Coordinates of C-alpha atoms and ligand atoms in Angstrom, one line a residue:
M1071 CA -21.1 64.7 1.5
R1072 CA -18.4 62.2 2.3
V1073 CA -19.5 58.7 3.2
D1074 CA -17.2 56.0 4.6
I1075 CA -18.2 52.4 5.0
V1076 CA -16.3 49.9 7.2
T1077 CA -17.2 46.3 6.4
I1078 CA -15.7 42.8 6.1
F1079 CA -17.5 42.6 2.7
P1080 CA -16.2 45.6 0.7
E1081 CA -17.2 44.0 -2.6
F1082 CA -20.8 44.3 -1.3
F1083 CA -20.9 48.1 -2.1
G1084 CA -19.8 47.9 -5.8
V1085 CA -23.4 48.4 -6.7
L1086 CA -23.2 52.0 -5.5
D1087 CA -21.3 52.8 -8.6
V1088 CA -24.4 52.5 -10.8
S1089 CA -27.5 54.7 -11.2
L1090 CA -28.1 57.9 -9.3
L1091 CA -25.4 57.4 -6.7
G1092 CA -22.9 56.5 -9.4
R1093 CA -23.6 59.8 -11.2
A1094 CA -23.5 61.7 -7.9
R1095 CA -20.1 60.2 -7.2
R1096 CA -18.8 61.1 -10.7
E1097 CA -20.2 64.6 -10.3
Q1098 CA -18.5 64.8 -6.8
L1099 CA -21.8 65.4 -5.0
L1100 CA -21.1 62.3 -3.0
E1101 CA -17.7 61.0 -2.0
L1102 CA -17.8 57.3 -1.1
H1103 CA -15.0 55.3 0.5
V1104 CA -15.3 51.6 1.4
H1105 CA -12.8 50.2 3.9
D1106 CA -12.1 46.5 4.6
L1107 CA -12.1 45.9 8.4
R1108 CA -9.7 43.0 7.9
D1109 CA -7.0 45.5 6.8
H1110 CA -6.9 46.4 10.5
T1111 CA -6.1 42.9 11.7
H1112 CA -2.6 41.6 12.3
D1113 CA -2.9 37.8 12.4
R1114 CA -2.4 35.3 9.7
H1115 CA -6.2 34.6 9.5
R1116 CA -7.1 38.3 9.7
T1117 CA -9.5 37.5 12.6
V1118 CA -12.3 39.9 13.3
D1119 CA -14.4 37.9 15.7
D1120 CA -14.2 36.0 19.0
T1121 CA -16.4 34.1 21.5
P1122 CA -18.9 36.2 23.6
Y1123 CA -18.1 36.8 27.3
G1124 CA -21.0 35.3 29.3
G1125 CA -21.4 32.5 26.7
G1126 CA -24.2 32.2 24.2
A1127 CA -24.4 31.2 20.5
G1128 CA -22.4 32.9 17.8
M1129 CA -19.4 35.2 17.8
V1130 CA -18.9 38.9 18.5
M1131 CA -16.7 41.3 16.5
R1132 CA -13.5 42.1 18.3
P1133 CA -13.0 45.8 19.3
E1134 CA -9.3 46.1 18.3
P1135 CA -9.8 46.1 14.5
W1136 CA -12.6 48.6 14.8
G1137 CA -10.5 50.8 17.1
E1138 CA -7.8 50.9 14.5
A1139 CA -10.3 51.6 11.7
F1140 CA -11.8 54.5 13.6
D1141 CA -8.3 55.8 14.5
E1142 CA -7.7 56.0 10.7
L1143 CA -11.1 57.6 9.9
L1144 CA -11.5 59.9 12.9
G1145 CA -7.9 60.9 13.7
E1146 CA -7.9 63.2 16.8
G1147 CA -11.7 63.8 16.5
A1148 CA -14.3 64.4 13.9
A1149 CA -16.9 66.9 15.0
D1150 CA -18.3 67.0 11.4
A1151 CA -18.9 63.2 11.3
V1152 CA -21.8 61.1 12.3
V1153 CA -21.0 57.4 12.9
V1154 CA -24.0 55.2 12.0
F1155 CA -24.1 51.7 13.5
P1156 CA -26.8 49.7 11.7
T1157 CA -28.4 47.3 14.3
P1158 CA -31.8 45.7 15.0
A1159 CA -31.5 47.4 18.4
G1160 CA -31.4 50.9 17.0
V1161 CA -33.8 53.8 16.5
P1162 CA -36.0 53.4 13.5
F1163 CA -34.7 54.6 10.2
T1164 CA -37.3 57.0 8.8
Q1165 CA -37.6 59.6 6.0
S1166 CA -37.3 62.2 8.7
L1167 CA -34.0 60.7 9.9
A1168 CA -32.8 60.4 6.3
R1169 CA -33.4 64.1 5.8
E1170 CA -31.5 64.9 9.0
L1171 CA -28.5 62.8 8.0
A1172 CA -28.6 64.2 4.5
E1173 CA -27.6 67.6 6.1
E1174 CA -24.4 66.2 7.5
R1175 CA -21.0 66.8 5.9
R1176 CA -19.7 63.3 6.7
L1177 CA -21.3 59.9 7.5
I1178 CA -19.4 56.8 8.6
F1179 CA -21.3 53.4 8.5
A1180 CA -19.9 50.7 10.7
C1181 CA -21.3 47.4 9.3
G1182 CA -21.3 44.6 11.9
R1183 CA -21.6 40.9 11.3
Y1184 CA -21.9 37.8 13.4
E1185 CA -23.8 38.7 16.7
G1186 CA -22.7 42.3 16.4
I1187 CA -19.8 44.5 17.4
D1188 CA -18.3 44.6 20.9
A1189 CA -20.4 47.2 22.7
R1190 CA -17.3 49.1 23.8
V1191 CA -16.7 50.2 20.2
A1192 CA -19.8 52.5 20.0
E1193 CA -19.1 53.6 23.5
H1194 CA -15.5 54.6 22.6
V1195 CA -16.4 56.2 19.3
A1196 CA -19.0 58.4 21.0
T1197 CA -16.1 60.1 22.7
R1198 CA -14.7 61.2 19.3
A1199 CA -17.7 61.7 17.1
R1200 CA -21.5 61.7 17.1
V1201 CA -22.8 58.1 17.1
I1202 CA -26.3 56.8 16.2
E1203 CA -27.5 53.2 16.3
V1204 CA -30.1 52.8 13.6
S1205 CA -32.5 49.9 12.7
L1206 CA -33.8 49.4 9.2
G1207 CA -36.9 47.7 10.6
D1208 CA -38.3 45.2 13.0
Y1209 CA -36.6 42.2 11.4
V1210 CA -33.0 40.9 11.5
L1211 CA -30.5 40.7 8.7
N1212 CA -27.2 38.8 8.7
G1213 CA -25.2 42.0 9.0
G1214 CA -25.2 45.8 8.6
E1215 CA -24.3 46.0 4.9
V1216 CA -27.9 45.7 3.4
A1217 CA -29.1 48.2 6.0
A1218 CA -26.2 50.6 5.3
M1219 CA -26.9 50.3 1.5
A1220 CA -30.6 51.2 2.0
M1221 CA -29.7 54.1 4.3
I1222 CA -27.1 55.4 1.9
E1223 CA -29.5 55.4 -1.0
A1224 CA -32.3 57.0 1.0
I1225 CA -29.9 59.7 2.3
G1226 CA -27.9 60.1 -0.8
R1227 CA -30.9 60.9 -3.0
L1228 CA -31.7 63.8 -0.7
V1229 CA -28.4 65.5 -1.2
P1230 CA -29.0 68.6 -3.3
G1231 CA -28.2 67.9 -7.0
V1232 CA -28.3 64.1 -6.8
V1233 CA -31.9 63.8 -8.0
G1234 CA -32.4 65.8 -11.2
N1235 CA -35.8 67.2 -10.4
P1236 CA -36.1 68.2 -6.7
A1237 CA -39.9 68.5 -7.1
S1238 CA -40.0 64.7 -7.5
L1239 CA -38.8 64.4 -3.9
V1240 CA -41.8 66.2 -2.6
E1241 CA -44.8 64.0 -3.6
E1242 CA -43.3 60.8 -2.2
S1243 CA -44.5 58.4 0.5
H1244 CA -43.5 59.6 3.9
E1245 CA -42.2 62.9 2.6
E1246 CA -45.2 64.7 4.1
G1247 CA -46.2 62.1 6.6
L1248 CA -48.5 60.2 4.3
L1249 CA -48.3 57.4 1.7
E1250 CA -48.2 58.7 -1.8
H1251 CA -51.2 58.7 -4.1
P1252 CA -51.4 56.1 -6.9
S1253 CA -49.7 57.0 -10.2
Y1254 CA -50.7 56.3 -13.8
T1255 CA -49.3 56.8 -17.3
K1256 CA -50.4 56.0 -20.9
P1257 CA -52.4 54.1 -22.2
A1258 CA -55.7 55.6 -20.8
T1259 CA -57.2 52.1 -20.9
W1260 CA -55.1 49.0 -20.3
R1261 CA -56.6 45.5 -20.1
G1262 CA -60.0 47.0 -19.4
L1263 CA -58.7 49.2 -16.6
D1264 CA -59.1 53.0 -17.0
V1265 CA -57.0 55.8 -15.7
P1266 CA -59.2 57.9 -13.2
E1267 CA -61.0 60.5 -15.3
V1268 CA -60.0 63.4 -13.0
L1269 CA -56.4 62.8 -14.0
R1270 CA -57.2 63.2 -17.7
G1271 CA -59.3 66.3 -17.3
G1272 CA -56.6 68.9 -16.8
N1273 CA -58.3 70.6 -13.9
H1274 CA -55.2 71.0 -11.7
G1275 CA -57.2 71.9 -8.6
A1276 CA -59.4 68.8 -8.9
I1277 CA -56.3 66.7 -9.5
A1278 CA -54.5 68.0 -6.4
A1279 CA -57.6 67.4 -4.3
W1280 CA -58.1 63.9 -5.7
R1281 CA -54.4 63.0 -5.1
R1282 CA -54.6 64.3 -1.5
E1283 CA -57.7 62.3 -0.8
Q1284 CA -56.1 59.2 -2.3
A1285 CA -53.0 59.7 -0.2
L1286 CA -55.2 60.0 3.0
E1287 CA -57.3 57.0 2.0
R1288 CA -54.3 54.8 1.3
T1289 CA -52.6 55.9 4.6
R1290 CA -55.8 55.2 6.6
R1291 CA -56.0 51.8 5.0
V1292 CA -52.4 50.7 5.0
R1293 CA -50.6 52.8 7.6
P1294 CA -53.1 54.3 10.1
D1295 CA -50.1 54.6 12.5
L1296 CA -48.8 57.5 10.3
L1297 CA -51.9 59.6 10.9
P1298 CA -52.0 62.2 13.6
A1299 CA -53.5 60.8 16.9
D1300 CA -56.1 63.5 16.9
G1301 CA -57.6 62.2 13.7
A1302 CA -57.1 65.5 11.9
D1303 CA -56.3 65.0 8.2
A1304 CA -52.6 65.2 8.0
Ligands
JB8_1914 O1 -30.9 43.7 10.9 B1 -29.9 44.6 10.9 O2 -30.1 45.9 10.6 C1 -28.5 44.2 11.4 C2 -27.5 45.2 11.5 C3 -26.2 44.8 11.9 C4 -26.0 43.4 12.2 C5 -24.8 42.8 12.7 C6 -25.1 41.4 12.8 N1 -26.4 41.3 12.4 C7 -27.0 42.5 12.1 C8 -28.3 42.8 11.7

């Protein structure tokens, strides 16, 4: 998978060279390119923003630099690319969406700042590639970079070969629609707290049943919205 990121803070993404994603890049499972939007400006101050039509507080990102950046990235068209615009006004980013995007050959993240990107940019890009506006959650960040970073990690770890043991991707929160069961390791007793006996007994059927019930109980308690409306155990 190739991932391109367009941002006015390219240094933000240096952290993607460490840990899992760093190894994935070195093993060429992931190809990551970060682009400075200001390289597509032509004035002395490398201006990327201007005042909003209709008034209002803050500044809006000018369309011209974005247009030139996408000209460079998309060329005459890029049917194999999905352009992701992180925005509080987007569809929720979920594990299901991460799995869908992990199947794509190419992702381009357009990281806005200020009050956002001129709306014509997404409208124009949609004539040349698939576009999705995605929200990390119901809160507002100062720009798209943190959201893009989170999405790239959530998506990148699902690319085959990135995570050493694929089985570890299965029993995770949200992977099967539930929150994951609690986990324990040695010592068996720690500050007067014991590991549940069932986990130390070696009865795999009983362990699986206990973990399932714990996942359901935790989901009911913390995220009842994730449970099927008909109340059937997920
Ligand atoms: O909260 B967010 O996901 C987000 C995304 C993009 C921009 C651009 C300016 N503020 C933003 C916030």
